[in-house]
Short mmCIF file of N, CA and C in Angstrom, two decimals:
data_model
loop_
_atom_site.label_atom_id
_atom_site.label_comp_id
_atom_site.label_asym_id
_atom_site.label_seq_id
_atom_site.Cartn_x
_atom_site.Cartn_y
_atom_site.Cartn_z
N UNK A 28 0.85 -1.17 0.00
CA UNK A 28 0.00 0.00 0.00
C UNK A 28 0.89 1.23 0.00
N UNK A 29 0.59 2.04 -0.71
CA UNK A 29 1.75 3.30 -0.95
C UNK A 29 0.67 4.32 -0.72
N UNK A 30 1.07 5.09 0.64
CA UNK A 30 0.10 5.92 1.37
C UNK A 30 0.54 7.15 0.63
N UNK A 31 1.55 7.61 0.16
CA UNK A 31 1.43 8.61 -0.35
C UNK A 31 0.42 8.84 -2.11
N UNK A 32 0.45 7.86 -2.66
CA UNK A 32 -0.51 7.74 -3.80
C UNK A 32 -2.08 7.69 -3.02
N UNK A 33 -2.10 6.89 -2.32
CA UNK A 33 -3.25 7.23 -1.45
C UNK A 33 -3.81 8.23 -1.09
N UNK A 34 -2.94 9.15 -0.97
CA UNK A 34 -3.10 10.47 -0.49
C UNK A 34 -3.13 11.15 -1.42
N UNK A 35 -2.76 11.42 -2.72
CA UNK A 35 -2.80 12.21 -3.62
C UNK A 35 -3.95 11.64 -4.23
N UNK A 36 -4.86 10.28 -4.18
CA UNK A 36 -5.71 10.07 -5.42
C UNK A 36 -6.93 11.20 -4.25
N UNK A 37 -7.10 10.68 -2.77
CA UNK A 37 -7.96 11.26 -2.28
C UNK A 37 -8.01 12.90 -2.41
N UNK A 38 -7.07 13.64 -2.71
CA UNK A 38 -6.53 14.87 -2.84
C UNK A 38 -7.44 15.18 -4.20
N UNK A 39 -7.04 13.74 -5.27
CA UNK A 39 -7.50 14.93 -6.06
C UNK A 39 -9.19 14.26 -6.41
N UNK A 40 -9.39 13.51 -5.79
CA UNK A 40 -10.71 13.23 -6.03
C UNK A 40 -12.08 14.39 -5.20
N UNK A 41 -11.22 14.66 -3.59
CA UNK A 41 -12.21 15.29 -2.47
C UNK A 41 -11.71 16.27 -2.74
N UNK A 42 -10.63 16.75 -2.66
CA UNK A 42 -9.74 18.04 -2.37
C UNK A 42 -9.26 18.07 -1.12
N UNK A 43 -9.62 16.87 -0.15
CA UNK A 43 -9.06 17.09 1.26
C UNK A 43 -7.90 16.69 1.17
N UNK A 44 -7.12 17.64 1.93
CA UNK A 44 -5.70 17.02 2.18
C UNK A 44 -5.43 15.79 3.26
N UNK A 45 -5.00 14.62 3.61
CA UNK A 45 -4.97 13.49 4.24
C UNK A 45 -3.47 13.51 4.01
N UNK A 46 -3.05 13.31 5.78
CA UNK A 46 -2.09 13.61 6.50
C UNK A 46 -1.19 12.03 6.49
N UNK A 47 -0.47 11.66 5.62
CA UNK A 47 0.29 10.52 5.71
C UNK A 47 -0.19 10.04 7.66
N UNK A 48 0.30 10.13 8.41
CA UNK A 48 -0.16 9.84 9.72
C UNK A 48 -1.67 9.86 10.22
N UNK A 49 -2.24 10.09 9.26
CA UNK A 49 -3.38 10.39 9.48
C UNK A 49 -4.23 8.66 9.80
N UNK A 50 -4.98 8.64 11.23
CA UNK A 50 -6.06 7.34 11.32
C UNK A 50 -6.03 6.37 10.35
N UNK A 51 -7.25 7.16 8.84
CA UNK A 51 -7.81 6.78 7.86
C UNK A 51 -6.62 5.54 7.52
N UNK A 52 -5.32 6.11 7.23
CA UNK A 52 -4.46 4.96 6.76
C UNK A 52 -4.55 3.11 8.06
N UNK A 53 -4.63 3.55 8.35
CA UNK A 53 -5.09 2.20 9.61
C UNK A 53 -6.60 1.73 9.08
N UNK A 54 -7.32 2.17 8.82
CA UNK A 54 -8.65 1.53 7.94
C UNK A 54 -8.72 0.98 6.96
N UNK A 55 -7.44 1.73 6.22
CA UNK A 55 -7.24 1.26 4.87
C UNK A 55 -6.78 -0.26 5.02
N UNK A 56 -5.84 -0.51 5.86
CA UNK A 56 -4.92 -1.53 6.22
C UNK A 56 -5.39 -3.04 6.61
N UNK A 57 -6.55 -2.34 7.63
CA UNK A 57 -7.50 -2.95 8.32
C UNK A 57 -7.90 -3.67 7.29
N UNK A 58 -8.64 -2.64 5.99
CA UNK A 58 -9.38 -3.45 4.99
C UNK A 58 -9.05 -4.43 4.42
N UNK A 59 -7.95 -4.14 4.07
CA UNK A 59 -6.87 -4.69 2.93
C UNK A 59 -6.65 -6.49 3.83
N UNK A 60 -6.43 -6.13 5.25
CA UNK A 60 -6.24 -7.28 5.65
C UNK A 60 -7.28 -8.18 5.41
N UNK A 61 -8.55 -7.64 5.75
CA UNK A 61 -9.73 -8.46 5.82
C UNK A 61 -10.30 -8.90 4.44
N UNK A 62 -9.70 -8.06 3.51
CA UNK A 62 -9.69 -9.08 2.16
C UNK A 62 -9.42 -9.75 2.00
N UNK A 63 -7.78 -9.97 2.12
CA UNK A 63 -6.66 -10.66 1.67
C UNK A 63 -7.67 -11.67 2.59
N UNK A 64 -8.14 -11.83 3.65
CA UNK A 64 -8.05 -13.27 4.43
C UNK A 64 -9.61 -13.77 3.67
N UNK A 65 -10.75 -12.75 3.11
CA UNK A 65 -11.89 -13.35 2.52
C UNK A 65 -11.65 -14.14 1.42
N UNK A 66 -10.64 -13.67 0.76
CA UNK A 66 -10.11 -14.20 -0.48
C UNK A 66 -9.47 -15.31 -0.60
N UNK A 67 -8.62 -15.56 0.67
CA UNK A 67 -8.34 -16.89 0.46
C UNK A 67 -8.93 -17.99 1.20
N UNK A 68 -10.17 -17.47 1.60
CA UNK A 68 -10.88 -18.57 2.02
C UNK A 68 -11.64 -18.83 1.34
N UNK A 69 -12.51 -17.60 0.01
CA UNK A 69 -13.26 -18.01 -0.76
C UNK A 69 -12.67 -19.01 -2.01
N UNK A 70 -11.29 -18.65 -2.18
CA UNK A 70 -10.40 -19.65 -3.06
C UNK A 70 -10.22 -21.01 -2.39
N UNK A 71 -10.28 -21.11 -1.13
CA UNK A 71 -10.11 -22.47 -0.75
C UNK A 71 -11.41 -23.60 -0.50
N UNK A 72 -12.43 -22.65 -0.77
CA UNK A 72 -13.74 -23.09 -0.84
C UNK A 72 -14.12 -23.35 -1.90
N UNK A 73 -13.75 -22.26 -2.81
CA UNK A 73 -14.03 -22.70 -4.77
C UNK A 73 -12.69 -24.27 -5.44
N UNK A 74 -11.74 -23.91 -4.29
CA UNK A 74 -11.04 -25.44 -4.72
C UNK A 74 -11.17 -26.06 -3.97
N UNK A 75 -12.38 -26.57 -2.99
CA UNK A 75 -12.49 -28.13 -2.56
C UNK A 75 -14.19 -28.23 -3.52
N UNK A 76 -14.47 -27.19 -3.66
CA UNK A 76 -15.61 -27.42 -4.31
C UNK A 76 -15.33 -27.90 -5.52
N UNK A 77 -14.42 -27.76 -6.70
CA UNK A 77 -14.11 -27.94 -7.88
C UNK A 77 -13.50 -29.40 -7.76
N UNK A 78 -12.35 -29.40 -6.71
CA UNK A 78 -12.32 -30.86 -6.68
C UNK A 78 -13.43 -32.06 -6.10
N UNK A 79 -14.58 -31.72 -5.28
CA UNK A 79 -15.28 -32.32 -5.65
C UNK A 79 -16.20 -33.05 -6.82
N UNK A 80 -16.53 -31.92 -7.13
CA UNK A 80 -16.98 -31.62 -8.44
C UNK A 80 -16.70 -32.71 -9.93
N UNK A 81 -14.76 -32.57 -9.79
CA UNK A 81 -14.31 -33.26 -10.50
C UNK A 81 -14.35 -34.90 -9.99
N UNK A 82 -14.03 -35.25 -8.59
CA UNK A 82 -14.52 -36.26 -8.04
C UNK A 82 -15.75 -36.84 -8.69
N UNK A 83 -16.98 -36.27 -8.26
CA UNK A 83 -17.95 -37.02 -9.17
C UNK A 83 -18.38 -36.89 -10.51
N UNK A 84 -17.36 -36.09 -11.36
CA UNK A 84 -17.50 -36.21 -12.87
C UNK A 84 -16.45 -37.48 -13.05
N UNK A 85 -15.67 -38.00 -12.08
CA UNK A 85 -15.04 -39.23 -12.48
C UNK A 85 -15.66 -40.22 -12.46
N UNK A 86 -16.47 -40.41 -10.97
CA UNK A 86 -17.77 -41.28 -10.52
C UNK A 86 -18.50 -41.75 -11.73
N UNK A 87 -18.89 -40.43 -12.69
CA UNK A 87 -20.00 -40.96 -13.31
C UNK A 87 -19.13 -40.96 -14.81
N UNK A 88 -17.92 -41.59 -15.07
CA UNK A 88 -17.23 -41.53 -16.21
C UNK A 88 -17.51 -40.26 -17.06
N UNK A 89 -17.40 -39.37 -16.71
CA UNK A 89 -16.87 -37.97 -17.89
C UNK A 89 -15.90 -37.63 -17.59
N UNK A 90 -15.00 -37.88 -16.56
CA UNK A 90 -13.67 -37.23 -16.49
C UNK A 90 -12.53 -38.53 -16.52
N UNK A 91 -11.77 -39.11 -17.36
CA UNK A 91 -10.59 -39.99 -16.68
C UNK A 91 -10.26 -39.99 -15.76
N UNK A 92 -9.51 -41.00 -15.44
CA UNK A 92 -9.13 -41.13 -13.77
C UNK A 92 -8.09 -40.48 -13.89
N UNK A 93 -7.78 -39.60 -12.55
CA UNK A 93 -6.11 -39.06 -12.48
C UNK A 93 -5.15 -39.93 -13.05
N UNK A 94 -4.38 -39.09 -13.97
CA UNK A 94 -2.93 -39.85 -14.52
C UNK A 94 -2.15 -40.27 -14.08
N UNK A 95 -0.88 -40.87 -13.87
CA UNK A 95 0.18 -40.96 -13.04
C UNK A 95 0.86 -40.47 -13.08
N UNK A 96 1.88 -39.58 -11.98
CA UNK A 96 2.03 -38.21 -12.43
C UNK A 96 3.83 -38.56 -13.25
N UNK A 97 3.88 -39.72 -12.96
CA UNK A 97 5.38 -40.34 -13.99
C UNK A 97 5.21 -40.29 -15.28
N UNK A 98 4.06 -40.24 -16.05
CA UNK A 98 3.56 -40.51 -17.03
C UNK A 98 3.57 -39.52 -17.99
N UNK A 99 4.21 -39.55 -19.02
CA UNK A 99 4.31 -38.05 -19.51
C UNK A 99 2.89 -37.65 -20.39
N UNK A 100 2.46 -36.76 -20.59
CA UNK A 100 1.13 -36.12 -20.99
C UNK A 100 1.30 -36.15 -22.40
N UNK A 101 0.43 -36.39 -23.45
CA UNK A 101 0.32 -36.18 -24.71
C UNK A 101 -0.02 -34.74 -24.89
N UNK A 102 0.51 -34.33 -26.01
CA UNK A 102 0.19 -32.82 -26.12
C UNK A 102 -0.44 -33.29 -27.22
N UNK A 103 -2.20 -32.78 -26.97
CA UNK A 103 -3.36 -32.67 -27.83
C UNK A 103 -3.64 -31.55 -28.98
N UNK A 104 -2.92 -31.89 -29.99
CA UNK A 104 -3.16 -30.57 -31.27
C UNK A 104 -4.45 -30.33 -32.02
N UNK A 105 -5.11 -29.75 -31.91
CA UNK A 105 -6.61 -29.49 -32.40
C UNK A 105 -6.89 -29.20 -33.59
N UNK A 106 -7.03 -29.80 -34.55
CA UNK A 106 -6.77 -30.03 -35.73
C UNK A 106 -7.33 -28.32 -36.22
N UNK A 107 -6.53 -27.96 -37.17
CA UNK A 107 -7.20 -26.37 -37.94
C UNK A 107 -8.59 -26.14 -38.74
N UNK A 108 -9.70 -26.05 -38.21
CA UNK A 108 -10.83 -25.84 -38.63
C UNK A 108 -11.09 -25.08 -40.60
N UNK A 109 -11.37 -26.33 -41.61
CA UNK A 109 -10.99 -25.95 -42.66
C UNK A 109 -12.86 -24.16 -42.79
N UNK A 110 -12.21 -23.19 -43.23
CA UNK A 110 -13.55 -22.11 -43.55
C UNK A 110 -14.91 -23.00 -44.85
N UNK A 111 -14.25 -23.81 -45.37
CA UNK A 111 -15.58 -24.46 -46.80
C UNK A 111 -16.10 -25.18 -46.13
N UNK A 112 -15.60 -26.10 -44.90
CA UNK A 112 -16.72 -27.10 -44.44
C UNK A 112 -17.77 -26.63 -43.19
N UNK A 113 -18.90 -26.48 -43.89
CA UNK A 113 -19.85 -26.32 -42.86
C UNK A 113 -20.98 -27.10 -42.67
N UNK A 114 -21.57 -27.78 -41.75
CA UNK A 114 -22.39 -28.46 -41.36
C UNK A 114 -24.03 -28.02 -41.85
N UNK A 115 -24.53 -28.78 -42.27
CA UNK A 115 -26.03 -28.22 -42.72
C UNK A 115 -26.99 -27.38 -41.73
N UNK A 116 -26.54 -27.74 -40.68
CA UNK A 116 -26.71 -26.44 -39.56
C UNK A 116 -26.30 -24.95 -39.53
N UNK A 117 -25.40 -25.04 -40.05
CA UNK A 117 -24.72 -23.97 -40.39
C UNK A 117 -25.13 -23.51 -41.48
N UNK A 118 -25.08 -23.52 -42.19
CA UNK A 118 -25.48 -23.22 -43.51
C UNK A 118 -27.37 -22.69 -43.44
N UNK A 119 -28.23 -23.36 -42.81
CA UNK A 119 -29.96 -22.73 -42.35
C UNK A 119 -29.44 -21.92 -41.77
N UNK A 120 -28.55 -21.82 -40.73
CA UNK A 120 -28.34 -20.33 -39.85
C UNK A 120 -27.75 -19.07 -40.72
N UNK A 121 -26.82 -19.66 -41.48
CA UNK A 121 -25.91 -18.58 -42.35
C UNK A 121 -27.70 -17.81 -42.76
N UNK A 122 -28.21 -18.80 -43.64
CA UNK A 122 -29.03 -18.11 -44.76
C UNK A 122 -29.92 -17.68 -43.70
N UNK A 123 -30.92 -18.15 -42.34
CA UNK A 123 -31.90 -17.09 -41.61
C UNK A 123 -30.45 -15.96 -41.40
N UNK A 124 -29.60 -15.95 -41.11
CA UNK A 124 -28.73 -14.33 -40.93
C UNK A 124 -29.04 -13.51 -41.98
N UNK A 125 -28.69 -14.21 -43.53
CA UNK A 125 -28.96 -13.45 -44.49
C UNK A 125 -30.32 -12.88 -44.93
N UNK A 126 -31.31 -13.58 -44.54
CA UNK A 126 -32.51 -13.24 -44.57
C UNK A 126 -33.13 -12.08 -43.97
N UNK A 127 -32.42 -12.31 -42.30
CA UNK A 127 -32.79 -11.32 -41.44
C UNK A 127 -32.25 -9.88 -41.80
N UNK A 128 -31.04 -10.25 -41.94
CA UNK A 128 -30.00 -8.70 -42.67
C UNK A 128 -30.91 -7.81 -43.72
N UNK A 129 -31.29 -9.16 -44.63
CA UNK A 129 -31.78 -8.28 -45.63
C UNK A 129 -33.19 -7.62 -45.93
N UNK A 130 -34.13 -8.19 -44.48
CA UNK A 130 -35.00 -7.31 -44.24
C UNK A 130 -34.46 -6.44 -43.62
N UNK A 131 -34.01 -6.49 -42.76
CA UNK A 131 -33.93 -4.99 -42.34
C UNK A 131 -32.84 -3.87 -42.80
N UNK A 132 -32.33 -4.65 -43.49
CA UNK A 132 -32.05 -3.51 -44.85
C UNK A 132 -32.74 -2.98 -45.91
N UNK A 133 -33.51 -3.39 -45.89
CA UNK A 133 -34.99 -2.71 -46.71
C UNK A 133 -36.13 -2.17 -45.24
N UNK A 134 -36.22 -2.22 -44.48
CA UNK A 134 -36.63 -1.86 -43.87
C UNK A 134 -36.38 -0.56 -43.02
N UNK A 135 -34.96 -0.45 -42.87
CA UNK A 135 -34.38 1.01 -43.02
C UNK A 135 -34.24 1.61 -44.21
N UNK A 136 -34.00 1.22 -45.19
CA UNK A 136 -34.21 1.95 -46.06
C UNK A 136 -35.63 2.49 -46.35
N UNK A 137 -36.88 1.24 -46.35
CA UNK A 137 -38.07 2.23 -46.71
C UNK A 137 -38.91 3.29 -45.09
N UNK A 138 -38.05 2.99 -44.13
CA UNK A 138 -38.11 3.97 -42.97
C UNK A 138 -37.52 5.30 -43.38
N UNK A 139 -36.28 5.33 -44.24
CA UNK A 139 -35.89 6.45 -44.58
C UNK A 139 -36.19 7.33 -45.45
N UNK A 140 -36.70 6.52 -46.42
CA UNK A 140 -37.54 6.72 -47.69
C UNK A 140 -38.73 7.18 -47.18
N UNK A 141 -39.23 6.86 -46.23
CA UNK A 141 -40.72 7.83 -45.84
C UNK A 141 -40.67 9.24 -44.67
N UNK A 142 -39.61 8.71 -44.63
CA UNK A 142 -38.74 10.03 -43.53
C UNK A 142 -38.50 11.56 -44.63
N UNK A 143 -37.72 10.98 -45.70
CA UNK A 143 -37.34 11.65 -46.44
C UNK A 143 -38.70 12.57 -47.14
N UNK A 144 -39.59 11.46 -47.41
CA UNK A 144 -40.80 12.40 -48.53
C UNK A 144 -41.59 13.43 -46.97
N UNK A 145 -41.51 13.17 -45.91
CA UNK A 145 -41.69 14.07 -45.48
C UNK A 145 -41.46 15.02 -45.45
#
C-alpha cells in the first residue's frame, strides 16, 4: 500500500488534504487485511468445491481417472478448422442471418424513404 498515492488520489478526487499519519491509513490496512483473508478462504472453498466436483465427474465416467504423475502427458493438437466445411446447420443459420439482414435492410431503407418524402 503506498500511502502517499493514497493520499494524492484522495486529494484529487475530495480536495481534502490526508495527512500521511493520518487514522484513515489504519482503515485502509484494516481493509486490505480483511480481504486478503476473505479471499483466500473463498479460493479455498471454490477449490475443494471444484475438486469435488471433478470427483464425481469421475464417478460418473466424464472425467478420466487421475494420470500418473510419472507418465508423460500427450500434447493434444486441435486439428485447424478448414472455412468451406460447414455443417447443414450452419449453412440454415448462415441463410436465416442473411434473410434477417436483408429485411432490415430494406426496412431502413423504406423507414428512410418515408422520412425523407416528409
Amino acid at each position: 500500500m503506498d500511502q502517499h498515492k493514497l493520499r494524492s488520489h484522495v486529494f484529487d478526487k475530495t480536495g481534502i488534504r490526508v495527512d500521511v499519519d493520518d487514522p484513515i491509513f489504519a482503515l485502509v490496512a484494516l481493509n486490505e487485511a480483511v480481504l486478503a483473508e476473505t479471499v483466500e478462504r473463498q479460493l479455498a472453498l471454490l477449490d475443494s468445491a471444484t475438486q469435488a466436483l471433478a470427483a464425481q465427474a469421475r464417478a460418473a465416467g466424464g472425467l478420466p481417472a487421475l494420470p500418473a504423475a510419472a507418465m508423460p502427458q500427450p500434447v493434444a493438437e486441435a486439428p485447424a478448422p478448414s472455412p468451406a466445411s460447414f455443417t447443414p446447420r450452419e449453412w440454415r443459420l448462415l441463410g436465416a442471418a442473411a434473410i434477417v439482414s436483408l429485411a432490415c435492410a430494406l426496412l431502413v431503407l423504406g423507414g428512410a424513404a418515408l422520412l425523407y418524402k416528409l
